[in-house]
Amino acid sequence: MCAIKIPESHPRYESLKTRNKLVLGVKKGIVCLEGLIAHGRGEAYDYLLGEKTTEFAKDAEYAASALLLVSKNPVISVNGNVSALVPKEISALSEIIRCPVEVNLFNRTVKREKLIEKIFSGSNIERKKEERIPFLESKRAFVSKRLFVSDTVLVPLEDGDRTEALRKMGKNVISIDLNPLSRTSQTATVSIVDNITRAVPNLISFSNEMKNYKAEDLMEIFGNFDNKENLRKTINLIKEKI
Amino acid sequence: MCAIKIPESHPRYESLKTRNKLVLGVKKGIVCLEGLIAHGRGEAYDYLLGEKTTEFAKDAEYAASALLLVSKNPVISVNGNVSALVPKEISALSEIIRCPVEVNLFNRTVKREKLIEKIFSGSNIERKKEERIPFLESKRAFVSKRLFVSDTVLVPLEDGDRTEALRKMGKNVISIDLNPLSRTSQTATVSIVDNITRAVPNLISFSNEMKNYKAEDLMEIFGNFDNKENLRKTINLIKEKI
């Protein structure tokens, strides 16, 4: 295994620190090797976006915060990479939103699932997977009752199949995915095209700002957001940057 | 560690088979975890290029084959990912070109270097690193006399620093890098923007085709190739695809 030692002054410090967290996650058994490859794909798009939160991503994060707060039964669904990169931030967000966290792994092993659930043990975590998402073949279909009846699911770093299946169930899906062209981004209700290490802190700060807003005001913020248009602008931004 | 079992009929079979080779490479100690992330970055660009060799990549591969054949002292420099993905192909190419293979690792350990050298033990492999590339701080600067005096170096999956340093030494550098915007692609003499699993077989087939060509004909093929223009066309292609 290789380790990278990088001084804080390095121009790509943040990106390299993130990589180190994932490498450490692999050593702890939290992150899957496939997760490292997926992270690399994200890095390529982050590079094209200038490695910062775009104004369009900020708009999506603002709308997503309003949607999470106004939802009756929101749930946050996490995987290995999310757990390695922003565990405290996800716990903090789940407290503000008052919603459970549920672990759902693409390359699931019971051992890895238990390790990750331990990370979120201070949070309101859903463990019992008694229901099944229709239109989804894989074991990822097994979910808790809470997620099954939820109205909104925040799925950072989700795959397209599951996003589509959740949408088919009539749920609002908030995705965090650096590829604006992915099936996940193209299918979600609110598609946040941003690095998860920047997106989740932004969701925390917007949710804190809005947590005492009236439901009708939250609905208006969410209603004013046009996801298709926002994605189009992000794709155009990448075209310009290239 | 996670394994992916994929049927041949799967639309992304090639891409997933490649991932499996790298995951296996990690388990064998050949591939570095950082190498998986780097591969993911490549995957993102490959996706934007349609996961096939573009006509511009083919032109670069044709020119690169001519340049390798007409060079007096070409060398192939390989890293962990190259060794996991196309070991036999690199050996075959080094035989046609009649040039040595040298291992150079970004995250170097003696153990990993020895493991990789063993993979190429049937080839003309350079082990003694007695010279040092100027303008390069890292340990990657240490190279064999053969590479030090070479006129052309094929560097599949190289980093920008080393490509620049080799260019400053006046060498021709042939890169294989899926990101046409990378410093490596922008600095190389011939920049092949293609997946290494497709590029090396193409180099073998073109080199076989041209191996009896006269030096002047090879020089003409290489001379007719405009790398800057070729890169520009590839970047425009990505823009169109997005």
Tab-separated table of C-alpha atoms in Angstrom:
chain	number	residue	atom	x	y	z
A	1	MET	CA	0.000	0.000	0.000
A	2	CYS	CA	1.282	3.444	-0.821
A	3	ALA	CA	0.978	6.536	1.312
A	4	ILE	CA	1.193	10.128	0.154
A	5	LYS	CA	2.729	12.751	2.418
A	6	ILE	CA	1.816	16.237	1.299
A	7	PRO	CA	2.578	19.672	2.829
A	8	GLU	CA	-0.392	22.011	3.426
A	9	SER	CA	1.142	24.532	1.029
A	10	HIS	CA	0.759	22.095	-1.887
A	11	PRO	CA	-1.598	23.575	-4.514
A	12	ARG	CA	-3.554	20.320	-4.636
A	13	TYR	CA	-3.549	19.779	-0.845
A	14	GLU	CA	-7.320	19.321	-0.484
A	15	SER	CA	-7.521	16.815	-3.302
A	16	LEU	CA	-4.563	14.826	-1.968
A	17	LYS	CA	-5.902	14.882	1.610
A	18	THR	CA	-9.164	13.453	0.288
A	19	ARG	CA	-7.257	10.674	-1.492
A	20	ASN	CA	-5.419	9.853	1.701
A	21	LYS	CA	-8.721	9.522	3.599
A	22	LEU	CA	-9.912	6.992	1.035
A	23	VAL	CA	-6.647	5.040	1.099
A	24	LEU	CA	-6.938	4.932	4.897
A	25	GLY	CA	-10.573	3.834	4.438
A	26	VAL	CA	-9.398	0.880	2.337
A	27	LYS	CA	-6.927	-0.122	5.039
A	28	LYS	CA	-9.700	0.048	7.663
A	29	GLY	CA	-12.005	-2.066	5.477
A	30	ILE	CA	-14.540	0.734	5.016
A	31	VAL	CA	-13.760	1.618	1.421
A	32	CYS	CA	-13.871	-0.893	-1.417
A	33	LEU	CA	-11.132	-0.900	-4.092
A	34	GLU	CA	-13.859	-0.170	-6.617
A	35	GLY	CA	-14.594	2.928	-4.515
A	36	LEU	CA	-11.110	4.269	-5.266
A	37	ILE	CA	-11.717	3.954	-9.007
A	38	ALA	CA	-15.096	5.679	-8.633
A	39	HIS	CA	-13.384	8.473	-6.711
A	40	GLY	CA	-10.890	8.897	-9.552
A	41	ARG	CA	-13.772	9.362	-12.000
A	42	GLY	CA	-15.140	12.081	-9.728
A	43	GLU	CA	-11.722	13.744	-9.533
A	44	ALA	CA	-11.623	14.063	-13.330
A	45	TYR	CA	-14.934	15.950	-13.346
A	46	ASP	CA	-13.923	18.026	-10.323
A	47	TYR	CA	-10.816	19.087	-12.249
A	48	LEU	CA	-13.026	20.169	-15.180
A	49	LEU	CA	-15.213	22.162	-12.750
A	50	GLY	CA	-12.172	23.975	-11.327
A	51	GLU	CA	-12.175	22.007	-8.030
A	52	LYS	CA	-14.571	24.462	-6.401
A	53	THR	CA	-18.310	24.740	-5.765
A	54	THR	CA	-19.870	26.403	-8.802
A	55	GLU	CA	-22.695	28.910	-8.410
A	56	PHE	CA	-25.000	26.264	-9.917
A	57	ALA	CA	-23.932	23.666	-7.359
A	58	LYS	CA	-24.608	26.226	-4.616
A	59	ASP	CA	-28.119	26.793	-6.020
A	60	ALA	CA	-28.734	23.021	-5.988
A	61	GLU	CA	-27.409	22.751	-2.417
A	62	TYR	CA	-29.717	25.576	-1.322
A	63	ALA	CA	-32.774	23.939	-2.926
A	64	ALA	CA	-31.776	20.531	-1.540
A	65	SER	CA	-31.532	21.936	1.996
A	66	ALA	CA	-35.033	23.396	1.706
A	67	LEU	CA	-36.367	20.088	0.339
A	68	LEU	CA	-34.734	18.069	3.142
A	69	LEU	CA	-36.196	20.389	5.791
A	70	VAL	CA	-39.709	20.432	4.342
A	71	SER	CA	-39.852	16.650	3.795
A	72	LYS	CA	-41.920	14.540	6.194
A	73	ASN	CA	-39.638	11.484	6.240
A	74	PRO	CA	-36.237	12.163	4.720
A	75	VAL	CA	-33.431	9.599	4.900
A	76	ILE	CA	-29.700	9.842	4.169
A	77	SER	CA	-28.297	6.752	2.411
A	78	VAL	CA	-24.509	6.344	2.665
A	79	ASN	CA	-21.842	4.118	1.122
A	80	GLY	CA	-18.176	3.392	1.883
A	81	ASN	CA	-16.671	6.482	0.250
A	82	VAL	CA	-19.150	8.801	1.981
A	83	SER	CA	-18.344	7.185	5.323
A	84	ALA	CA	-14.607	7.635	4.808
A	85	LEU	CA	-14.787	11.220	3.552
A	86	VAL	CA	-17.520	13.043	5.525
A	87	PRO	CA	-18.672	10.874	8.474
A	88	LYS	CA	-18.965	13.716	11.032
A	89	GLU	CA	-20.583	16.002	8.512
A	90	ILE	CA	-23.239	13.406	7.617
A	91	SER	CA	-23.991	12.895	11.324
A	92	ALA	CA	-24.268	16.662	11.840
A	93	LEU	CA	-26.589	17.023	8.829
A	94	SER	CA	-28.799	14.155	10.018
A	95	GLU	CA	-29.177	15.947	13.362
A	96	ILE	CA	-30.206	19.253	11.817
A	97	ILE	CA	-32.624	17.545	9.418
A	98	ARG	CA	-33.674	15.070	12.155
A	99	CYS	CA	-33.487	12.132	9.830
A	100	PRO	CA	-31.972	8.656	9.973
A	101	VAL	CA	-28.802	7.485	8.235
A	102	GLU	CA	-28.876	4.163	6.414
A	103	VAL	CA	-25.898	2.226	5.036
A	104	ASN	CA	-26.270	0.814	1.538
A	105	LEU	CA	-23.243	-0.686	-0.183
A	106	PHE	CA	-22.683	-1.450	-3.862
A	107	ASN	CA	-20.114	-4.135	-2.994
A	108	ARG	CA	-21.767	-5.322	0.187
A	109	THR	CA	-20.224	-7.590	2.785
A	110	VAL	CA	-21.751	-7.960	6.255
A	111	LYS	CA	-18.375	-7.073	7.790
A	112	ARG	CA	-18.028	-3.849	5.844
A	113	GLU	CA	-21.646	-2.878	6.551
A	114	LYS	CA	-21.163	-3.376	10.288
A	115	LEU	CA	-17.893	-1.382	10.280
A	116	ILE	CA	-19.633	1.532	8.592
A	117	GLU	CA	-22.707	1.356	10.831
A	118	LYS	CA	-20.312	1.696	13.771
A	119	ILE	CA	-19.050	5.007	12.353
A	120	PHE	CA	-22.591	6.358	12.519
A	121	SER	CA	-23.473	4.723	15.838
A	122	GLY	CA	-23.992	8.139	17.480
A	123	SER	CA	-26.587	8.966	14.837
A	124	ASN	CA	-30.140	7.859	14.292
A	125	ILE	CA	-29.176	4.828	12.245
A	126	GLU	CA	-31.497	2.390	10.483
A	127	ARG	CA	-30.233	-1.191	10.497
A	128	LYS	CA	-33.188	-3.449	9.751
A	129	LYS	CA	-33.544	-4.032	6.025
A	130	GLU	CA	-37.056	-5.470	5.876
A	131	GLU	CA	-38.348	-3.944	2.667
A	132	ARG	CA	-37.369	-4.178	-0.964
A	133	ILE	CA	-37.204	-1.434	-3.604
A	134	PRO	CA	-39.084	-2.601	-6.723
A	135	PHE	CA	-37.440	-2.453	-10.192
A	136	LEU	CA	-33.993	-3.133	-8.707
A	137	GLU	CA	-32.339	-6.533	-9.094
A	138	SER	CA	-29.323	-6.283	-6.785
A	139	LYS	CA	-29.065	-6.709	-3.042
A	140	ARG	CA	-28.977	-2.923	-2.859
A	141	ALA	CA	-32.776	-3.147	-3.137
A	142	PHE	CA	-33.056	-4.177	0.535
A	143	VAL	CA	-33.908	-1.150	2.666
A	144	SER	CA	-35.426	-0.250	6.010
A	145	LYS	CA	-39.113	0.542	6.465
A	146	ARG	CA	-38.057	4.138	7.100
A	147	LEU	CA	-36.419	4.428	3.703
A	148	PHE	CA	-39.235	2.475	2.041
A	149	VAL	CA	-41.859	4.978	3.177
A	150	SER	CA	-39.600	8.056	2.963
A	151	ASP	CA	-40.575	10.979	0.765
A	152	THR	CA	-37.010	12.220	0.143
A	153	VAL	CA	-33.685	10.368	0.035
A	154	LEU	CA	-30.288	12.070	0.014
A	155	VAL	CA	-27.977	9.736	-1.922
A	156	PRO	CA	-24.414	11.021	-2.059
A	157	LEU	CA	-22.343	9.042	-4.593
A	158	GLU	CA	-25.190	6.802	-5.714
A	159	ASP	CA	-25.402	4.634	-8.833
A	160	GLY	CA	-27.872	5.233	-11.633
A	161	ASP	CA	-29.909	2.028	-11.219
A	162	ARG	CA	-30.811	2.734	-7.624
A	163	THR	CA	-31.509	6.413	-8.241
A	164	GLU	CA	-33.907	5.467	-11.028
A	165	ALA	CA	-35.622	2.829	-8.873
A	166	LEU	CA	-36.098	5.327	-6.023
A	167	ARG	CA	-37.523	7.879	-8.459
A	168	LYS	CA	-39.922	5.239	-9.852
A	169	MET	CA	-41.214	4.804	-6.286
A	170	GLY	CA	-42.202	8.468	-6.441
A	171	LYS	CA	-39.541	9.660	-4.016
A	172	ASN	CA	-37.583	12.875	-4.259
A	173	VAL	CA	-33.935	11.993	-4.747
A	174	ILE	CA	-31.123	14.428	-3.936
A	175	SER	CA	-27.858	13.262	-5.512
A	176	ILE	CA	-24.279	14.415	-4.986
A	177	ASP	CA	-22.308	13.370	-8.076
A	178	LEU	CA	-19.504	15.250	-9.844
A	179	ASN	CA	-20.542	13.904	-13.251
A	180	PRO	CA	-23.457	16.006	-14.535
A	181	LEU	CA	-23.956	13.530	-17.401
A	182	SER	CA	-24.349	10.441	-15.202
A	183	ARG	CA	-27.650	8.626	-15.017
A	184	THR	CA	-27.774	9.544	-11.326
A	185	SER	CA	-27.455	13.283	-12.047
A	186	GLN	CA	-29.824	13.059	-15.008
A	187	THR	CA	-32.483	11.208	-12.963
A	188	ALA	CA	-32.376	12.908	-9.549
A	189	THR	CA	-34.895	15.512	-8.373
A	190	VAL	CA	-32.093	17.792	-7.178
A	191	SER	CA	-28.674	16.997	-8.710
A	192	ILE	CA	-25.789	18.494	-6.755
A	193	VAL	CA	-22.760	18.468	-9.060
A	194	ASP	CA	-20.075	19.101	-6.463
A	195	ASN	CA	-17.404	17.329	-4.468
A	196	ILE	CA	-19.000	15.647	-1.447
A	197	THR	CA	-16.319	17.207	0.797
A	198	ARG	CA	-17.659	20.661	-0.151
A	199	ALA	CA	-21.324	19.765	-0.725
A	200	VAL	CA	-22.152	18.287	2.694
A	201	PRO	CA	-20.676	21.243	4.663
A	202	ASN	CA	-22.741	23.552	2.414
A	203	LEU	CA	-25.893	21.497	3.097
A	204	ILE	CA	-25.185	21.827	6.840
A	205	SER	CA	-24.757	25.567	6.653
A	206	PHE	CA	-27.864	26.161	4.472
A	207	SER	CA	-29.973	23.809	6.619
A	208	ASN	CA	-28.866	25.644	9.747
A	209	GLU	CA	-29.822	28.941	8.115
A	210	MET	CA	-33.275	27.677	7.091
A	211	LYS	CA	-34.178	25.328	9.920
A	212	ASN	CA	-36.731	27.737	11.420
A	213	TYR	CA	-38.245	28.760	8.075
A	214	LYS	CA	-41.957	28.087	7.573
A	215	ALA	CA	-42.873	25.092	5.409
A	216	GLU	CA	-44.417	27.362	2.774
A	217	ASP	CA	-41.172	29.353	2.480
A	218	LEU	CA	-39.140	26.168	2.143
A	219	MET	CA	-41.571	24.927	-0.501
A	220	GLU	CA	-41.150	28.178	-2.395
A	221	ILE	CA	-37.327	27.920	-2.338
A	222	PHE	CA	-37.501	24.359	-3.625
A	223	GLY	CA	-40.217	25.246	-6.152
A	224	ASN	CA	-38.108	28.051	-7.628
A	225	PHE	CA	-35.285	25.644	-8.423
A	226	ASP	CA	-35.168	24.221	-11.973
A	227	ASN	CA	-32.991	21.102	-11.902
A	228	LYS	CA	-32.885	20.484	-15.673
A	229	GLU	CA	-31.870	24.093	-16.325
A	230	ASN	CA	-29.269	23.950	-13.546
A	231	LEU	CA	-27.716	20.791	-15.009
A	232	ARG	CA	-27.654	22.363	-18.470
A	233	LYS	CA	-25.738	25.357	-17.085
A	234	THR	CA	-23.231	23.086	-15.348
A	235	ILE	CA	-22.635	21.100	-18.537
A	236	ASN	CA	-22.124	24.362	-20.461
A	237	LEU	CA	-19.634	25.510	-17.837
A	238	ILE	CA	-17.578	22.341	-18.367
A	239	LYS	CA	-17.703	22.873	-22.138
A	240	GLU	CA	-16.369	26.402	-21.675
A	241	LYS	CA	-13.603	25.228	-19.332
A	242	ILE	CA	-12.457	22.534	-21.777
B	1	MET	CA	-11.513	-6.286	-0.977
B	2	CYS	CA	-14.389	-6.439	-3.410
B	3	ALA	CA	-14.608	-8.497	-6.561
B	4	ILE	CA	-16.782	-7.817	-9.570
B	5	LYS	CA	-18.211	-10.738	-11.549
B	6	ILE	CA	-19.431	-9.623	-14.925
B	7	PRO	CA	-20.852	-11.619	-17.877
B	8	GLU	CA	-19.235	-11.069	-21.316
B	9	SER	CA	-22.550	-9.774	-22.645
B	10	HIS	CA	-22.433	-6.808	-20.267
B	11	PRO	CA	-22.300	-3.555	-22.276
B	12	ARG	CA	-19.378	-2.337	-20.147
B	13	TYR	CA	-17.558	-5.701	-20.118
B	14	GLU	CA	-14.188	-4.346	-21.323
B	15	SER	CA	-14.159	-1.506	-18.815
B	16	LEU	CA	-15.088	-3.829	-15.943
B	17	LYS	CA	-12.542	-6.464	-16.981
B	18	THR	CA	-9.872	-3.750	-16.913
B	19	ARG	CA	-10.952	-2.742	-13.391
B	20	ASN	CA	-10.701	-6.355	-12.266
B	21	LYS	CA	-7.132	-6.584	-13.594
B	22	LEU	CA	-6.174	-3.561	-11.516
B	23	VAL	CA	-7.911	-4.853	-8.396
B	24	LEU	CA	-6.018	-8.128	-8.875
B	25	GLY	CA	-2.845	-6.055	-9.363
B	26	VAL	CA	-3.389	-4.429	-5.963
B	27	LYS	CA	-3.780	-7.838	-4.348
B	28	LYS	CA	-0.539	-9.004	-5.982
B	29	GLY	CA	1.281	-5.867	-4.799
B	30	ILE	CA	1.911	-4.586	-8.334
B	31	VAL	CA	-0.635	-1.769	-8.365
B	32	CYS	CA	-0.661	1.025	-5.818
B	33	LEU	CA	-3.967	2.243	-4.332
B	34	GLU	CA	-3.185	5.643	-5.842
B	35	GLY	CA	-3.039	3.810	-9.181
B	36	LEU	CA	-6.719	2.846	-8.824
B	37	ILE	CA	-7.691	6.498	-8.351
B	38	ALA	CA	-5.584	7.480	-11.375
B	39	HIS	CA	-7.337	4.784	-13.399
B	40	GLY	CA	-10.714	6.218	-12.378
B	41	ARG	CA	-9.659	9.623	-13.715
B	42	GLY	CA	-8.774	7.946	-17.010
B	43	GLU	CA	-12.131	6.143	-17.076
B	44	ALA	CA	-13.965	9.480	-16.881
B	45	TYR	CA	-12.158	10.776	-19.972
B	46	ASP	CA	-12.564	7.447	-21.762
B	47	TYR	CA	-16.311	7.741	-21.176
B	48	LEU	CA	-16.265	11.236	-22.718
B	49	LEU	CA	-14.362	9.832	-25.728
B	50	GLY	CA	-16.956	7.071	-26.228
B	51	GLU	CA	-14.693	4.293	-24.876
B	52	LYS	CA	-13.163	3.673	-28.282
B	53	THR	CA	-10.019	4.688	-30.192
B	54	THR	CA	-10.811	7.945	-31.968
B	55	GLU	CA	-9.470	8.604	-35.475
B	56	PHE	CA	-7.141	11.181	-33.879
B	57	ALA	CA	-5.775	8.635	-31.414
B	58	LYS	CA	-5.177	6.267	-34.316
B	59	ASP	CA	-3.227	8.986	-36.148
B	60	ALA	CA	-1.097	9.553	-33.026
B	61	GLU	CA	-0.513	5.804	-32.653
B	62	TYR	CA	0.568	5.575	-36.298
B	63	ALA	CA	3.029	8.475	-35.925
B	64	ALA	CA	4.292	7.096	-32.608
B	65	SER	CA	5.000	3.697	-34.180
B	66	ALA	CA	7.033	5.358	-36.940
B	67	LEU	CA	8.936	7.442	-34.380
B	68	LEU	CA	9.706	4.381	-32.210
B	69	LEU	CA	10.997	2.435	-35.230
B	70	VAL	CA	13.153	5.265	-36.571
B	71	SER	CA	14.665	6.145	-33.166
B	72	LYS	CA	18.249	5.075	-32.449
B	73	ASN	CA	17.760	4.287	-28.739
B	74	PRO	CA	14.112	4.119	-27.731
B	75	VAL	CA	13.072	2.965	-24.244
B	76	ILE	CA	9.679	1.968	-22.805
B	77	SER	CA	9.156	3.206	-19.224
B	78	VAL	CA	6.413	1.365	-17.294
B	79	ASN	CA	4.602	1.784	-13.980
B	80	GLY	CA	2.324	-0.425	-11.871
B	81	ASN	CA	-0.907	0.125	-13.825
B	82	VAL	CA	0.809	-0.542	-17.161
B	83	SER	CA	2.287	-3.761	-15.761
B	84	ALA	CA	-1.106	-4.959	-14.533
B	85	LEU	CA	-3.030	-4.037	-17.669
B	86	VAL	CA	-0.817	-4.791	-20.701
B	87	PRO	CA	2.281	-6.752	-19.592
B	88	LYS	CA	2.385	-9.158	-22.567
B	89	GLU	CA	1.614	-6.389	-25.018
B	90	ILE	CA	4.472	-4.218	-23.696
B	91	SER	CA	6.861	-7.167	-23.994
B	92	ALA	CA	5.689	-7.830	-27.562
B	93	LEU	CA	6.089	-4.163	-28.502
B	94	SER	CA	9.590	-4.022	-27.000
B	95	GLU	CA	10.543	-7.005	-29.171
B	96	ILE	CA	9.272	-5.465	-32.390
B	97	ILE	CA	10.915	-2.112	-31.592
B	98	ARG	CA	13.976	-3.905	-30.156
B	99	CYS	CA	14.125	-1.647	-27.155
B	100	PRO	CA	14.473	-2.153	-23.407
B	101	VAL	CA	11.714	-1.858	-20.799
B	102	GLU	CA	12.444	0.077	-17.619
B	103	VAL	CA	10.307	0.188	-14.468
B	104	ASN	CA	9.725	3.623	-12.925
B	105	LEU	CA	7.228	3.964	-10.088
B	106	PHE	CA	5.541	7.088	-8.741
B	107	ASN	CA	5.035	5.415	-5.351
B	108	ARG	CA	8.213	3.376	-5.360
B	109	THR	CA	9.072	0.560	-2.983
B	110	VAL	CA	11.914	-1.846	-3.711
B	111	LYS	CA	9.502	-4.750	-3.270
B	112	ARG	CA	7.016	-3.435	-5.798
B	113	GLU	CA	9.767	-2.587	-8.262
B	114	LYS	CA	11.184	-6.121	-8.051
B	115	LEU	CA	7.722	-7.675	-8.467
B	116	ILE	CA	7.145	-5.654	-11.612
B	117	GLU	CA	10.613	-6.322	-13.020
B	118	LYS	CA	9.813	-10.006	-12.680
B	119	ILE	CA	6.773	-9.577	-14.937
B	120	PHE	CA	9.073	-8.297	-17.681
B	121	SER	CA	11.897	-10.765	-16.981
B	122	GLY	CA	11.534	-12.302	-20.475
B	123	SER	CA	12.120	-8.859	-21.994
B	124	ASN	CA	15.211	-6.741	-22.431
B	125	ILE	CA	14.859	-5.072	-19.039
B	126	GLU	CA	17.014	-2.279	-17.630
B	127	ARG	CA	17.558	-2.548	-13.878
B	128	LYS	CA	20.572	-0.413	-13.008
B	129	LYS	CA	19.509	3.149	-12.190
B	130	GLU	CA	22.875	4.922	-12.360
B	131	GLU	CA	21.881	8.236	-13.894
B	132	ARG	CA	19.662	11.082	-12.837
B	133	ILE	CA	17.213	13.143	-14.918
B	134	PRO	CA	17.892	16.852	-14.287
B	135	PHE	CA	15.039	19.248	-13.308
B	136	LEU	CA	13.218	16.472	-11.417
B	137	GLU	CA	13.199	16.373	-7.621
B	138	SER	CA	11.671	12.988	-6.853
B	139	LYS	CA	13.244	9.553	-6.826
B	140	ARG	CA	11.626	9.044	-10.194
B	141	ALA	CA	14.626	10.948	-11.571
B	142	PHE	CA	16.855	7.865	-11.205
B	143	VAL	CA	17.148	6.065	-14.532
B	144	SER	CA	19.375	3.638	-16.387
B	145	LYS	CA	22.164	4.775	-18.708
B	146	ARG	CA	20.045	3.440	-21.572
B	147	LEU	CA	17.178	5.757	-20.728
B	148	PHE	CA	19.556	8.642	-19.963
B	149	VAL	CA	21.037	8.542	-23.474
B	150	SER	CA	17.820	7.493	-25.243
B	151	ASP	CA	16.391	9.670	-28.010
B	152	THR	CA	12.765	8.554	-27.542
B	153	VAL	CA	10.875	7.366	-24.471
B	154	LEU	CA	7.425	5.785	-24.550
B	155	VAL	CA	5.765	6.695	-21.260
B	156	PRO	CA	2.322	5.172	-20.877
B	157	LEU	CA	0.446	6.702	-17.920
B	158	GLU	CA	3.209	9.133	-16.977
B	159	ASP	CA	2.976	12.225	-14.732
B	160	GLY	CA	3.494	15.748	-15.996
B	161	ASP	CA	6.672	16.521	-14.025
B	162	ARG	CA	8.624	13.642	-15.473
B	163	THR	CA	7.325	14.172	-19.002
B	164	GLU	CA	8.460	17.817	-18.820
B	165	ALA	CA	11.881	16.837	-17.450
B	166	LEU	CA	12.381	14.272	-20.233
B	167	ARG	CA	11.376	16.859	-22.835
B	168	LYS	CA	13.845	19.381	-21.316
B	169	MET	CA	16.572	16.773	-21.889
B	170	GLY	CA	15.705	17.031	-25.595
B	171	LYS	CA	14.104	13.600	-25.816
B	172	ASN	CA	11.057	12.698	-27.852
B	173	VAL	CA	8.330	11.621	-25.460
B	174	ILE	CA	5.386	9.474	-26.556
B	175	SER	CA	2.623	9.566	-23.948
B	176	ILE	CA	-0.502	7.462	-23.522
B	177	ASP	CA	-2.924	9.451	-21.380
B	178	LEU	CA	-6.725	9.661	-21.673
B	179	ASN	CA	-6.772	13.284	-20.505
B	180	PRO	CA	-5.901	15.519	-23.462
B	181	LEU	CA	-5.657	18.527	-21.105
B	182	SER	CA	-3.081	16.977	-18.760
B	183	ARG	CA	0.426	18.396	-18.550
B	184	THR	CA	1.683	15.062	-19.872
B	185	SER	CA	-0.486	15.243	-23.012
B	186	GLN	CA	0.234	18.950	-23.445
B	187	THR	CA	4.011	18.443	-23.155
B	188	ALA	CA	4.656	15.191	-25.047
B	189	THR	CA	6.035	15.001	-28.597
B	190	VAL	CA	3.315	12.521	-29.593
B	191	SER	CA	0.307	12.472	-27.263
B	192	ILE	CA	-1.805	9.347	-27.617
B	193	VAL	CA	-5.198	10.100	-26.033
B	194	ASP	CA	-6.490	6.559	-25.787
B	195	ASN	CA	-6.998	3.765	-23.301
B	196	ILE	CA	-3.726	1.886	-22.827
B	197	THR	CA	-5.573	-1.418	-23.362
B	198	ARG	CA	-6.406	-0.281	-26.913
B	199	ALA	CA	-3.343	1.899	-27.593
B	200	VAL	CA	-0.601	-0.691	-27.031
B	201	PRO	CA	-2.208	-3.344	-29.294
B	202	ASN	CA	-2.510	-0.632	-31.971
B	203	LEU	CA	1.172	0.299	-31.541
B	204	ILE	CA	2.062	-3.384	-31.978
B	205	SER	CA	0.015	-3.726	-35.136
B	206	PHE	CA	1.321	-0.470	-36.717
B	207	SER	CA	4.925	-1.296	-35.765
B	208	ASN	CA	4.584	-4.722	-37.317
B	209	GLU	CA	3.218	-3.133	-40.474
B	210	MET	CA	6.081	-0.599	-40.676
B	211	LYS	CA	9.011	-2.554	-39.289
B	212	ASN	CA	10.628	-3.000	-42.722
B	213	TYR	CA	9.971	0.580	-43.871
B	214	LYS	CA	13.008	2.698	-44.785
B	215	ALA	CA	14.122	5.291	-42.246
B	216	GLU	CA	13.227	8.129	-44.603
B	217	ASP	CA	9.660	6.827	-44.986
B	218	LEU	CA	9.289	6.501	-41.224
B	219	MET	CA	10.628	10.038	-40.823
B	220	GLU	CA	8.097	11.277	-43.333
B	221	ILE	CA	5.188	9.590	-41.493
B	222	PHE	CA	6.312	11.113	-38.209
B	223	GLY	CA	7.004	14.501	-39.847
B	224	ASN	CA	3.499	14.666	-41.304
B	225	PHE	CA	1.944	14.364	-37.852
B	226	ASP	CA	0.952	17.614	-36.106
B	227	ASN	CA	0.592	16.850	-32.387
B	228	LYS	CA	-0.830	20.251	-31.329
B	229	GLU	CA	-3.472	20.085	-34.056
B	230	ASN	CA	-4.293	16.487	-33.178
B	231	LEU	CA	-4.784	17.380	-29.502
B	232	ARG	CA	-6.984	20.335	-30.485
B	233	LYS	CA	-9.213	18.004	-32.530
B	234	THR	CA	-9.490	15.543	-29.633
B	235	ILE	CA	-10.470	18.314	-27.225
B	236	ASN	CA	-13.101	19.545	-29.701
B	237	LEU	CA	-14.457	16.021	-29.991
B	238	ILE	CA	-14.948	15.876	-26.215
B	239	LYS	CA	-16.681	19.260	-26.300
B	240	GLU	CA	-19.072	17.980	-28.964
B	241	LYS	CA	-19.773	14.763	-27.023
B	242	ILE	CA	-20.567	16.686	-23.831
